[in-house]
Amino acid sequence: MSFDAIVRGRTSGGRLLFTTITALSLAIMYAPVLYLLLASLNPDAQLGLVPPSRYSLKWYFALLDDGRLAGALRESALVGLATAALATPIGLSAALAYRAMTRLRGVFLLVILSAMFVPGTIEGLGLSATLRVVGLAPSWVTIAIGHLLWTLPFAAVVSLIGLSAVRPSTIAAARDLGAGPIRAFVDITLPLMRTNLISSFVFAFLLSLNEQARAYYLAGRQNTLPLYMFGAMNSGASPTIYAFSGAIIVFSVAVVALVFAGLVGQQSRRPRQAPGETSY
Amino acid sequence: MAHSIGNGSPPGLFSQLTRRQLVQNGLLGPGALAVGSLGLPRAARALDEINFWATGTLDIGDDGWRTFAYDSGVKVEFTDNGNDPGPVVAKLAAGNANDIYDVAGLQGGSEKELARRGLIAPWDISQIQNYASVWQWAKDIPYLTHDGKVYGIPTVINADSIIAIRDKAGSVDSYGVIFDPKLKGKTAMEDAWINSVIFTAIYLKNSENAKIAEPGNLTADELGLVMEFLIKHKRDRQFRTFWNGWEQGLQLLANQEVWVMTGWEPIVYAARMRGVDCYYAVPREGYEGWANNTILLKSAVVRGRTKAAHQLVNALFSGFYGCKLGLLRGYVVPTDNNVAYATAHANAFDPAGVRKLADHVKQKFAGKIYWQNTRPDNFQLYETWWQRLRNA
């Protein structure tokens, strides 16, 4: 049994090794999340696991009485939807621009992606100062602007992935049949990228929903959800905060699972690329 | 002593609540107050609105603010600022905080810097009648003034020390227990230099005879001494962790992962409610005193909100706010008006409980106190050292 064979997973031992590593990694990644989720069903004030027979939605129902939480939820939803609604088409435009470019593509992509690596605090504070200079009052709009900068690279990458799967021959066929560039884009490219665009929207929304550092400096009088939770945890949180964390986890995982299922479904329906055919 | 509110109230929610609970929860609306059920002086009127941006420590909840508004004539729009002085100062200096908030509340120490930079305005004490009732030693906190003017109003005051689990740590009366090798891995401090550095400095000054003049404002050499001490103990695995935020601090105790730690007194109450037999130690080296101070943002003056801001601060010391805050969080507003208010409104608050809380805090301040300072002269060096400790 060669080392190369093990590394390539061609032996049962190699497959077992990599399966074990993967399972362990996933367990380490998700154990805290799972723990918090189960602990949120503990009806006692103390965070911890209880027998399933004692599970209760008590703290989830208590969430309904928290007016400020509801306000923060509304603010985050508004910001998230606005962010996603803008990031998706702009991300798609960036992907299309990248595809159309013949020179400096790498630089363009680097510029687009670099926003991912700017620390949130610095970006938030800098943007806050800039928006102040231009006279834009702090509100959900200013948070959405900050979140747009944050989510745009992700949206562009998701669009690029979708675009790369659009076969040039399909577009060429549409053009041969008389479709103009806009018609070909609307009738061919967009439908083929539909799931990626939905993914882009959802990822942008979820990223916005969970973002704190930028929102702190850009928020108006109404805090967003992460800001509310941070404050609550620093000044005597009730166990409802566990329930709220649990609700956010379930919501986020469910949305991502739906998108993933859609992506897999779309992939299975796509025709295979012809040998030798290049994609974008 | 449960009795229902209102004659002939239908059985149900109201019949299950005491009058005291209703007032404490702010369920009595202006109508009830106007007929004198609380003995409050005024009928409903147009309210001034103040955007109050402060740590959650100063929050009395939506229901509390409703009663407060009726009582004071000032409607408070409260926004939590996260309790970390660094970002608060940054948002005031370079961000948009001055555009949207009128009054802020944060841990004391930043006032001089904010005043020097023209970001906050001095208070006109003559417009705050209840300021006369504020305990003198609270007024004397060294960080409240700049150029002879009062920039910080001590709104909530307390003194911190060590939390100990009784059957694990025994009798604790010194910060030395945090560094005791016998408790290796069972001690913790907060992941915040504004607390942990001063605690260590107080200990080194008083029990190790270290040359430290003012634990709340260390020179570069003194700070180096303190930080090397902490780093050494961290490398020796003395600390279970450096906790961050109320919830983590509480969990460490509730799960008994640590037996002693420096921390906030309300965590003791919360841990007891979760079944942990813990107590707050009286350290022979002295307490770390802290105040959450109210500051007037410069833009509030520009926007013509000065009068309403002073009205707000005056009402913070009128008694109801202190009673409500004490009930909700166990914190003390430094005025005897709380006791007077509770006595006058014994149907709403327990006068004995309010007095006990005030006496408890006064007792702490009768001994040695070293004031917390969130902006010492070398604060950037503090940041550097603290990062070094985290990496150690």
XYZ file of C-alpha atoms in Angstrom:
672
model
C 0.000 0.000 0.000
C 1.736 3.152 -1.177
C 1.511 6.492 0.548
C 0.168 7.952 -2.651
C -2.674 5.456 -2.690
C -3.615 6.338 0.873
C -3.531 10.056 0.137
C -5.720 9.555 -2.899
C -8.172 7.534 -0.846
C -7.787 4.494 -3.068
C -7.426 2.086 -0.174
C -9.969 1.185 2.479
C -7.519 2.427 5.127
C -7.157 5.753 3.345
C -10.891 6.149 2.991
C -11.385 5.304 6.682
C -8.715 7.811 7.678
C -10.252 10.657 5.705
C -13.786 9.773 6.749
C -12.673 9.843 10.383
C -10.881 13.174 9.987
C -13.916 14.663 8.263
C -16.311 13.349 10.907
C -14.111 14.653 13.714
C -13.749 18.046 12.073
C -17.487 18.355 11.613
C -18.099 17.258 15.197
C -15.655 19.849 16.527
C -17.198 22.543 14.333
C -20.797 21.836 15.147
C -20.709 20.496 18.714
C -20.903 23.957 20.327
C -23.781 24.924 18.070
C -25.625 21.703 18.802
C -24.963 22.093 22.517
C -26.400 25.606 22.520
C -29.409 24.443 20.564
C -30.183 21.621 22.993
C -29.435 23.780 26.021
C -31.925 26.376 24.785
C -34.615 23.745 25.373
C -33.677 23.579 29.053
C -36.545 25.184 31.002
C -34.241 26.094 33.900
C -32.378 29.374 34.103
C -29.062 27.569 34.067
C -27.521 26.829 30.690
C -26.959 23.096 30.338
C -28.289 19.865 28.991
C -31.314 18.182 30.538
C -33.002 14.865 29.691
C -35.147 15.126 26.548
C -38.223 14.443 28.692
C -37.716 17.899 30.222
C -37.267 19.761 26.965
C -39.402 22.842 26.781
C -39.990 25.780 24.460
C -40.466 28.029 27.493
C -37.683 30.464 26.604
C -38.741 30.528 22.961
C -42.219 31.673 23.992
C -40.632 34.226 26.341
C -38.936 35.758 23.307
C -42.302 36.930 22.083
C -42.599 39.329 25.020
C -39.336 41.125 24.300
C -40.257 44.346 22.529
C -36.686 45.469 21.984
C -35.758 42.151 20.493
C -38.638 42.513 18.068
C -37.383 45.991 17.161
C -33.880 44.668 16.579
C -35.275 41.811 14.514
C -37.227 44.227 12.311
C -34.132 46.384 11.853
C -31.965 43.419 10.937
C -34.569 42.042 8.545
C -34.858 45.393 6.808
C -31.100 45.802 6.558
C -30.604 42.209 5.446
C -33.221 42.375 2.717
C -31.934 45.694 1.403
C -28.371 44.405 1.470
C -29.239 41.190 -0.313
C -31.410 42.982 -2.880
C -28.477 45.211 -3.798
C -25.593 42.777 -3.403
C -27.101 40.185 -5.720
C -27.384 42.284 -8.911
C -24.164 44.169 -8.187
C -22.350 40.887 -7.561
C -23.727 39.556 -10.826
C -22.587 42.702 -12.631
C -19.114 42.281 -11.184
C -19.040 38.670 -12.363
C -20.157 39.676 -15.850
C -17.572 42.437 -15.944
C -14.892 39.969 -14.909
C -15.956 37.618 -17.699
C -15.895 40.399 -20.255
C -12.472 41.678 -19.289
C -9.450 40.634 -21.258
C -6.832 42.536 -19.287
C -6.288 43.126 -15.572
C -8.861 40.489 -14.635
C -6.760 39.390 -11.703
C -6.463 42.921 -10.373
C -10.196 43.449 -10.769
C -10.976 40.269 -8.852
C -8.485 41.196 -6.142
C -10.142 44.578 -5.703
C -13.573 42.983 -5.478
C -12.454 40.375 -2.962
C -10.288 42.613 -0.826
C -13.337 43.972 1.021
C -13.583 40.530 2.641
C -10.290 41.088 4.395
C -10.769 44.598 5.753
C -11.443 44.405 9.520
C -15.065 45.202 10.225
C -14.281 47.768 12.905
C -12.027 49.760 10.618
C -14.430 49.597 7.718
C -17.384 50.534 9.916
C -15.646 53.461 11.550
C -14.226 54.745 8.267
C -17.534 54.469 6.521
C -19.311 56.143 9.407
C -16.955 59.122 9.184
C -17.348 59.299 5.408
C -21.132 59.139 5.483
C -21.111 61.844 8.089
C -19.109 64.085 5.768
C -21.612 63.574 2.965
C -24.450 64.286 5.361
C -26.152 60.897 5.358
C -27.907 60.430 8.674
C -27.310 57.139 10.503
C -30.158 54.696 10.011
C -30.830 51.270 8.582
C -29.704 52.706 5.243
C -26.183 53.413 6.489
C -25.940 49.925 7.983
C -27.100 48.466 4.675
C -24.389 50.417 2.857
C -21.763 48.960 5.186
C -23.194 45.494 4.846
C -23.248 45.849 1.089
C -19.489 46.381 1.098
C -19.124 43.341 3.316
C -21.375 40.996 1.324
C -20.519 42.101 -2.202
C -17.415 39.895 -2.562
C -19.400 36.835 -1.491
C -22.196 37.672 -3.923
C -19.683 38.198 -6.734
C -17.970 34.872 -6.054
C -21.270 32.970 -6.020
C -22.243 34.648 -9.301
C -18.864 33.836 -10.803
C -19.326 30.176 -9.913
C -22.742 30.202 -11.563
C -21.424 31.985 -14.608
C -18.593 29.530 -15.017
C -21.148 26.763 -15.510
C -22.882 28.518 -18.379
C -21.602 26.832 -21.522
C -20.396 29.280 -24.164
C -21.838 27.020 -26.831
C -25.316 27.537 -25.416
C -24.951 31.294 -25.651
C -23.457 30.956 -29.119
C -26.404 28.826 -30.180
C -28.838 31.429 -28.937
C -26.973 34.140 -30.824
C -26.926 31.984 -33.965
C -30.679 31.689 -33.686
C -30.978 35.464 -33.737
C -31.102 36.428 -30.081
C -29.429 39.706 -29.235
C -27.005 39.870 -26.292
C -29.680 41.055 -23.875
C -32.176 38.446 -25.014
C -29.536 35.716 -24.727
C -28.632 36.930 -21.254
C -32.246 37.055 -20.068
C -33.388 33.832 -21.696
C -30.284 31.696 -21.323
C -27.767 32.996 -18.786
C -30.138 34.138 -16.054
C -32.244 30.960 -15.920
C -29.103 28.841 -15.800
C -27.792 30.943 -12.935
C -31.072 31.121 -11.059
C -29.992 28.987 -8.126
C -26.705 30.854 -7.794
C -28.531 34.143 -7.726
C -30.848 32.830 -5.039
C -27.786 31.598 -3.135
C -26.171 34.966 -3.519
C -29.268 36.667 -2.110
C -29.535 34.268 0.796
C -25.845 34.396 1.708
C -25.863 38.179 1.600
C -28.941 38.242 3.819
C -27.471 35.822 6.360
C -24.110 37.557 6.411
C -25.878 40.845 7.067
C -28.096 39.303 9.718
C -25.088 38.166 11.746
C -22.765 41.120 11.225
C -21.872 43.225 14.256
C -18.632 45.183 13.908
C -19.733 47.409 11.015
C -23.277 47.754 12.293
C -22.042 49.135 15.620
C -20.541 52.178 13.943
C -23.232 52.666 11.328
C -26.418 52.096 13.310
C -28.880 54.810 14.109
C -31.009 54.680 17.235
C -32.202 51.169 16.594
C -29.726 48.386 17.236
C -29.575 45.337 14.995
C -29.911 41.816 16.347
C -26.205 41.116 16.955
C -25.808 44.500 18.659
C -28.814 43.799 20.831
C -27.510 40.361 21.754
C -24.034 41.649 22.532
C -25.450 44.305 24.841
C -27.800 41.838 26.513
C -24.996 39.377 27.165
C -22.882 42.079 28.753
C -25.492 43.347 31.136
C -27.289 40.367 32.551
C -28.880 38.223 29.899
C -31.901 36.109 30.631
C -32.008 32.567 29.242
C -34.135 33.875 26.380
C -30.858 34.783 24.736
C -30.121 31.050 24.364
C -33.487 30.530 22.771
C -32.834 33.393 20.437
C -29.447 31.978 19.493
C -31.124 28.643 18.870
C -33.762 30.234 16.646
C -31.116 32.018 14.599
C -29.134 28.787 14.198
C -32.176 26.825 13.051
C -33.212 29.581 10.671
C -29.735 29.974 9.158
C -29.127 26.247 8.773
C -32.572 25.714 7.255
C -32.066 28.462 4.709
C -28.595 27.262 3.764
C -29.881 23.678 3.503
C -32.664 24.783 1.176
C -30.238 26.660 -1.029
C -27.812 23.753 -1.037
C -30.584 21.361 -1.988
C -31.510 23.690 -4.831
C -27.910 23.877 -5.995
C -27.514 20.106 -5.989
C -30.791 19.733 -7.862
C -29.704 22.241 -10.462
C -26.336 20.557 -10.851
C -27.965 17.193 -11.493
C -30.188 18.705 -14.196
C -27.350 20.436 -16.028
C -26.072 18.846 -19.225
C -22.497 17.701 -19.020
C -19.900 19.887 -20.672
C -18.645 18.646 -23.999
C -15.058 17.359 -24.004
C -12.652 20.157 -24.745
C -15.244 22.840 -24.273
C -14.125 25.707 -22.090
C -16.258 27.626 -19.701
C -15.862 31.147 -18.430
C -49.364 40.921 51.182
C -50.909 40.384 47.818
C -53.917 42.441 47.116
C -55.538 43.124 43.852
C -55.491 46.427 42.123
C -58.695 48.235 41.510
C -61.960 47.565 43.173
C -63.866 44.804 41.620
C -61.128 43.839 39.202
C -62.014 40.669 37.423
C -60.174 37.591 38.559
C -57.252 36.828 36.346
C -54.031 38.619 35.683
C -54.707 41.674 37.820
C -55.989 39.685 40.717
C -52.770 37.689 40.717
C -50.515 40.717 40.816
C -49.781 42.875 43.755
C -49.981 46.620 43.421
C -46.249 46.688 44.034
C -45.617 44.405 41.101
C -47.785 46.527 38.855
C -45.920 49.702 39.633
C -42.546 48.024 39.437
C -43.469 46.597 36.082
C -44.729 49.922 34.839
C -48.168 48.533 34.131
C -49.818 51.424 35.831
C -50.281 53.917 33.082
C -50.569 57.660 33.263
C -54.238 57.365 34.064
C -53.569 55.547 37.267
C -50.758 57.887 38.160
C -52.810 60.973 37.453
C -55.373 60.053 40.062
C -52.623 59.984 42.606
C -52.232 56.296 43.084
C -48.480 56.780 43.297
C -48.608 60.200 44.777
C -46.698 61.576 41.832
C -47.030 65.282 41.340
C -48.149 65.920 37.823
C -50.707 65.002 35.250
C -49.896 63.874 31.745
C -48.163 66.476 29.610
C -46.151 66.827 26.449
C -42.895 64.977 26.858
C -39.394 66.014 25.921
C -37.570 63.190 24.207
C -33.972 62.307 24.890
C -31.911 59.722 23.043
C -30.021 58.015 25.814
C -27.133 55.861 24.592
C -25.733 53.923 27.492
C -24.563 50.624 28.827
C -27.316 48.143 29.645
C -26.402 48.653 33.305
C -28.356 51.913 33.192
C -31.403 50.464 31.486
C -34.649 50.059 33.406
C -36.558 48.476 30.522
C -39.386 49.777 28.406
C -41.921 49.571 31.209
C -39.613 51.360 33.627
C -38.937 54.129 31.147
C -42.661 54.579 30.597
C -43.205 55.275 34.279
C -40.061 57.396 34.311
C -41.417 59.472 31.428
C -44.641 60.172 33.170
C -42.860 61.002 36.392
C -40.211 63.263 34.885
C -41.684 64.637 31.695
C -38.762 63.209 29.743
C -39.356 60.379 27.331
C -36.244 58.266 27.081
C -35.323 56.425 23.920
C -32.741 54.029 25.304
C -30.118 52.358 23.114
C -27.528 49.945 24.468
C -23.989 51.037 23.596
C -22.343 47.694 24.323
C -20.541 48.662 27.532
C -17.058 48.773 26.021
C -15.634 52.290 26.485
C -13.165 52.017 23.577
C -15.725 51.667 20.779
C -18.000 54.177 22.487
C -15.260 56.796 22.492
C -14.372 55.930 18.885
C -17.967 56.298 17.796
C -18.167 59.642 19.562
C -14.884 60.902 18.151
C -14.910 59.618 14.589
C -18.331 58.114 14.134
C -21.899 59.258 14.174
C -22.839 59.048 17.858
C -23.032 62.810 18.250
C -25.490 62.962 15.359
C -28.057 60.699 16.904
C -27.751 60.668 20.678
C -28.181 63.394 23.267
C -26.913 61.840 26.459
C -24.571 58.892 26.938
C -23.660 56.669 29.842
C -20.413 54.785 30.173
C -17.893 53.613 32.681
C -15.958 56.484 34.188
C -12.592 57.715 33.038
C -13.184 58.942 29.492
C -14.671 62.280 30.459
C -11.459 64.302 30.429
C -10.424 63.060 27.015
C -13.873 63.589 25.537
C -14.060 67.060 27.049
C -10.605 67.989 25.762
C -11.674 66.952 22.273
C -14.864 68.987 22.470
C -17.129 65.981 22.101
C -19.074 66.474 25.308
C -20.362 69.522 27.143
C -20.210 70.340 30.850
C -23.296 69.926 32.981
C -24.875 72.931 34.623
C -25.308 71.604 38.126
C -27.659 74.459 39.021
C -30.172 72.896 36.624
C -30.005 69.550 38.424
C -31.720 70.159 41.741
C -31.368 66.549 42.843
C -27.594 66.707 42.436
C -27.453 68.092 45.958
C -28.666 64.720 47.190
C -25.848 62.778 45.504
C -23.460 61.234 48.023
C -20.430 63.437 48.389
C -17.834 60.727 47.835
C -19.511 59.947 44.541
C -19.229 63.577 43.513
C -15.567 63.458 44.442
C -14.612 60.778 41.904
C -11.499 62.253 40.290
C -12.500 61.561 36.684
C -15.729 63.532 36.630
C -14.304 66.988 36.092
C -12.135 68.806 33.597
C -10.937 72.400 33.929
C -13.100 72.774 37.014
C -16.297 71.840 35.206
C -18.425 68.753 35.809
C -18.586 66.520 32.753
C -19.617 63.225 34.336
C -22.571 62.594 36.609
C -22.086 59.443 38.717
C -25.318 57.630 37.977
C -24.676 54.088 39.091
C -21.998 53.261 41.566
C -20.561 50.110 43.034
C -17.356 48.456 44.122
C -16.075 45.169 42.748
C -13.963 42.438 44.253
C -13.840 38.629 44.233
C -16.572 36.059 43.820
C -15.937 32.818 45.681
C -17.767 29.508 45.852
C -18.111 28.829 49.543
C -17.480 25.093 49.821
C -14.649 25.152 47.287
C -12.699 28.283 48.122
C -13.454 28.629 51.819
C -13.092 32.024 53.428
C -11.605 34.564 51.026
C -10.436 38.028 52.053
C -7.644 38.799 49.587
C -7.079 39.041 45.868
C -4.138 36.766 46.578
C -6.525 33.821 46.254
C -6.721 34.461 42.510
C -2.990 33.820 42.271
C -2.825 31.018 44.841
C -1.068 27.981 43.266
C -3.321 25.687 45.304
C -6.197 26.881 43.122
C -4.317 26.529 39.851
C -6.757 26.220 36.972
C -9.704 27.129 39.163
C -9.410 30.892 39.109
C -10.370 33.493 36.539
C -10.237 37.199 35.844
C -12.106 39.295 33.351
C -10.710 39.693 29.851
C -10.634 43.463 30.250
C -7.719 45.499 31.455
C -10.014 48.143 32.920
C -10.839 45.632 35.667
C -8.134 43.011 35.805
C -5.150 45.350 35.765
C -6.454 47.459 38.628
C -7.331 44.377 40.689
C -3.824 43.039 40.251
C -2.293 46.437 40.975
C -4.364 46.771 44.153
C -3.149 43.353 45.258
C 0.510 44.019 44.444
C 0.424 47.422 46.116
C -1.187 46.306 49.337
C -0.097 42.711 49.822
C 3.202 42.542 47.954
C 4.408 46.068 48.747
C 4.940 46.853 45.086
C 5.784 50.463 44.304
C 2.477 51.501 42.819
C 1.112 54.956 43.451
C -2.332 54.887 41.864
C -3.679 51.484 40.757
C -6.221 53.166 38.476
C -3.613 55.149 36.574
C -0.373 53.195 36.320
C 2.875 54.584 35.006
C 4.606 52.648 32.250
C 6.926 50.945 34.759
C 4.118 50.089 37.155
C 2.069 48.703 34.311
C 4.983 46.560 33.178
C 5.316 45.156 36.678
C 1.625 44.281 36.851
C 1.489 42.770 33.402
C 4.624 40.670 33.834
C 3.027 39.318 37.006
C -0.156 38.400 35.140
C 1.708 36.914 32.193
C 3.830 34.772 34.502
C 0.718 33.383 36.185
C -1.003 32.816 32.899
C 1.977 30.842 31.622
C 1.903 28.853 34.852
C -1.700 27.941 33.938
C -3.018 29.631 37.052
C -6.161 30.880 35.324
C -8.914 28.685 33.968
C -9.684 31.471 31.546
C -10.148 35.209 31.166
C -13.909 35.572 31.037
C -15.681 37.930 28.748
C -19.135 39.343 29.356
C -21.775 38.728 31.959
C -22.979 35.453 30.547
C -19.606 33.741 30.394
C -18.730 34.943 33.883
C -21.979 33.559 35.198
C -21.571 30.249 33.413
C -18.085 29.708 34.802
C -19.487 29.985 38.301
C -22.733 28.189 37.680
C -20.880 25.229 36.196
C -18.274 25.514 38.971
C -15.522 25.555 36.376
C -13.858 28.204 38.510
C -14.004 28.513 42.265
C -12.833 32.092 42.657
C -12.756 34.923 40.190
C -12.733 38.684 40.086
C -16.128 39.815 38.916
C -19.285 41.823 39.277
C -21.519 41.516 42.301
C -24.769 40.977 40.331
C -23.187 37.802 38.973
C -23.198 36.539 42.556
C -26.954 37.112 42.809
C -27.562 35.451 39.464
C -25.351 32.483 40.342
C -27.185 32.040 43.635
C -30.461 31.978 41.749
C -28.972 29.149 39.741
C -28.178 27.195 42.863
C -24.524 28.080 43.461
C -23.567 28.893 47.041
C -21.209 31.773 46.352
C -20.448 35.083 48.003
C -18.755 38.389 47.367
C -15.542 38.730 49.333
C -14.476 41.759 51.349
C -10.836 42.095 50.281
C -8.410 43.484 52.821
C -6.551 45.274 50.001
C -9.644 47.350 49.193
C -12.303 47.414 46.507
C -12.209 48.586 42.937
C -14.778 51.371 42.870
C -16.513 52.144 39.623
C -19.127 54.546 38.445
C -21.219 54.569 35.345
C -21.369 58.210 34.493
C -23.821 60.205 32.428
C -22.325 62.633 29.934
C -23.906 65.362 27.825
C -23.043 65.100 24.153
C -21.986 68.316 22.477
C -24.500 67.884 19.693
C -27.363 67.836 22.189
C -26.424 71.382 23.119
C -26.291 72.359 19.447
C -29.692 70.786 18.870
C -31.193 72.648 21.810
C -31.660 69.554 23.968
C -29.757 70.917 26.973
C -32.764 71.604 29.157
C -34.324 68.205 28.513
C -30.962 66.509 29.135
C -30.660 68.198 32.527
C -34.243 67.270 33.257
C -33.366 63.666 32.490
C -30.385 63.646 34.833
C -32.383 65.329 37.547
C -34.994 62.594 37.256
C -32.332 59.878 37.467
C -31.814 61.033 41.066
C -35.454 61.553 41.961
C -35.912 58.128 43.491
C -38.024 56.049 41.116
C -35.110 55.317 38.777
C -32.887 54.281 41.683
C -35.556 52.022 43.139
C -36.298 50.419 39.795
C -32.641 49.914 38.897
C -31.881 48.444 42.315
C -34.772 46.043 41.935
C -33.866 45.006 38.401
C -30.111 44.763 38.631
C -29.009 45.290 42.210
C -27.173 48.497 41.315
C -27.272 51.682 43.344
C -27.907 55.231 42.235
C -25.907 57.271 44.760
C -28.645 59.275 46.427
C -30.797 58.875 49.529
C -33.771 59.873 47.413
C -34.183 56.191 46.568
C -34.979 55.348 50.169
C -37.203 58.404 50.482
C -39.086 57.428 47.346
C -39.487 53.818 48.420
C -40.714 54.984 51.825
C -43.221 57.301 50.210
C -44.286 54.558 47.798
C -44.114 51.501 49.982
C -46.878 49.994 47.897
C -44.496 49.973 44.957
C -41.082 49.264 46.442
C -39.765 47.675 49.592
C -38.190 50.521 51.629
C -36.177 48.124 53.785
C -34.731 46.426 50.722
C -33.821 49.727 49.100
C -32.153 50.908 52.303
C -30.277 47.639 52.708
C -28.878 47.910 49.200
C -27.769 51.502 49.770
C -26.177 50.651 53.107
C -24.397 47.698 51.551
C -22.740 49.916 48.957
C -21.991 52.658 51.489
C -20.318 50.041 53.658
C -18.010 49.073 50.809
C -17.030 52.668 50.263
C -16.293 53.164 53.947
C -13.045 51.235 53.416
C -10.217 51.516 50.926
C -11.345 52.277 47.393
C -9.370 52.550 44.191
C -11.372 54.061 41.359
C -11.606 52.326 38.055
C -10.374 54.448 35.188
C -11.267 53.450 31.654
C -8.872 55.981 30.132
C -5.635 56.072 32.144
C -2.806 58.284 30.891
C -1.059 55.317 29.277
C -4.170 53.599 28.030
C -2.675 52.665 24.675
C 0.149 50.940 26.507
C -2.492 49.110 28.513
C -3.984 47.870 25.224
C -0.592 46.701 23.998
C 0.219 44.872 27.197
C -3.218 43.292 27.347
C -2.803 41.913 23.852
C 0.568 40.539 24.899
C -1.126 38.810 27.828
C -3.752 37.297 25.536
C -1.016 35.937 23.306
C 1.119 34.646 26.169
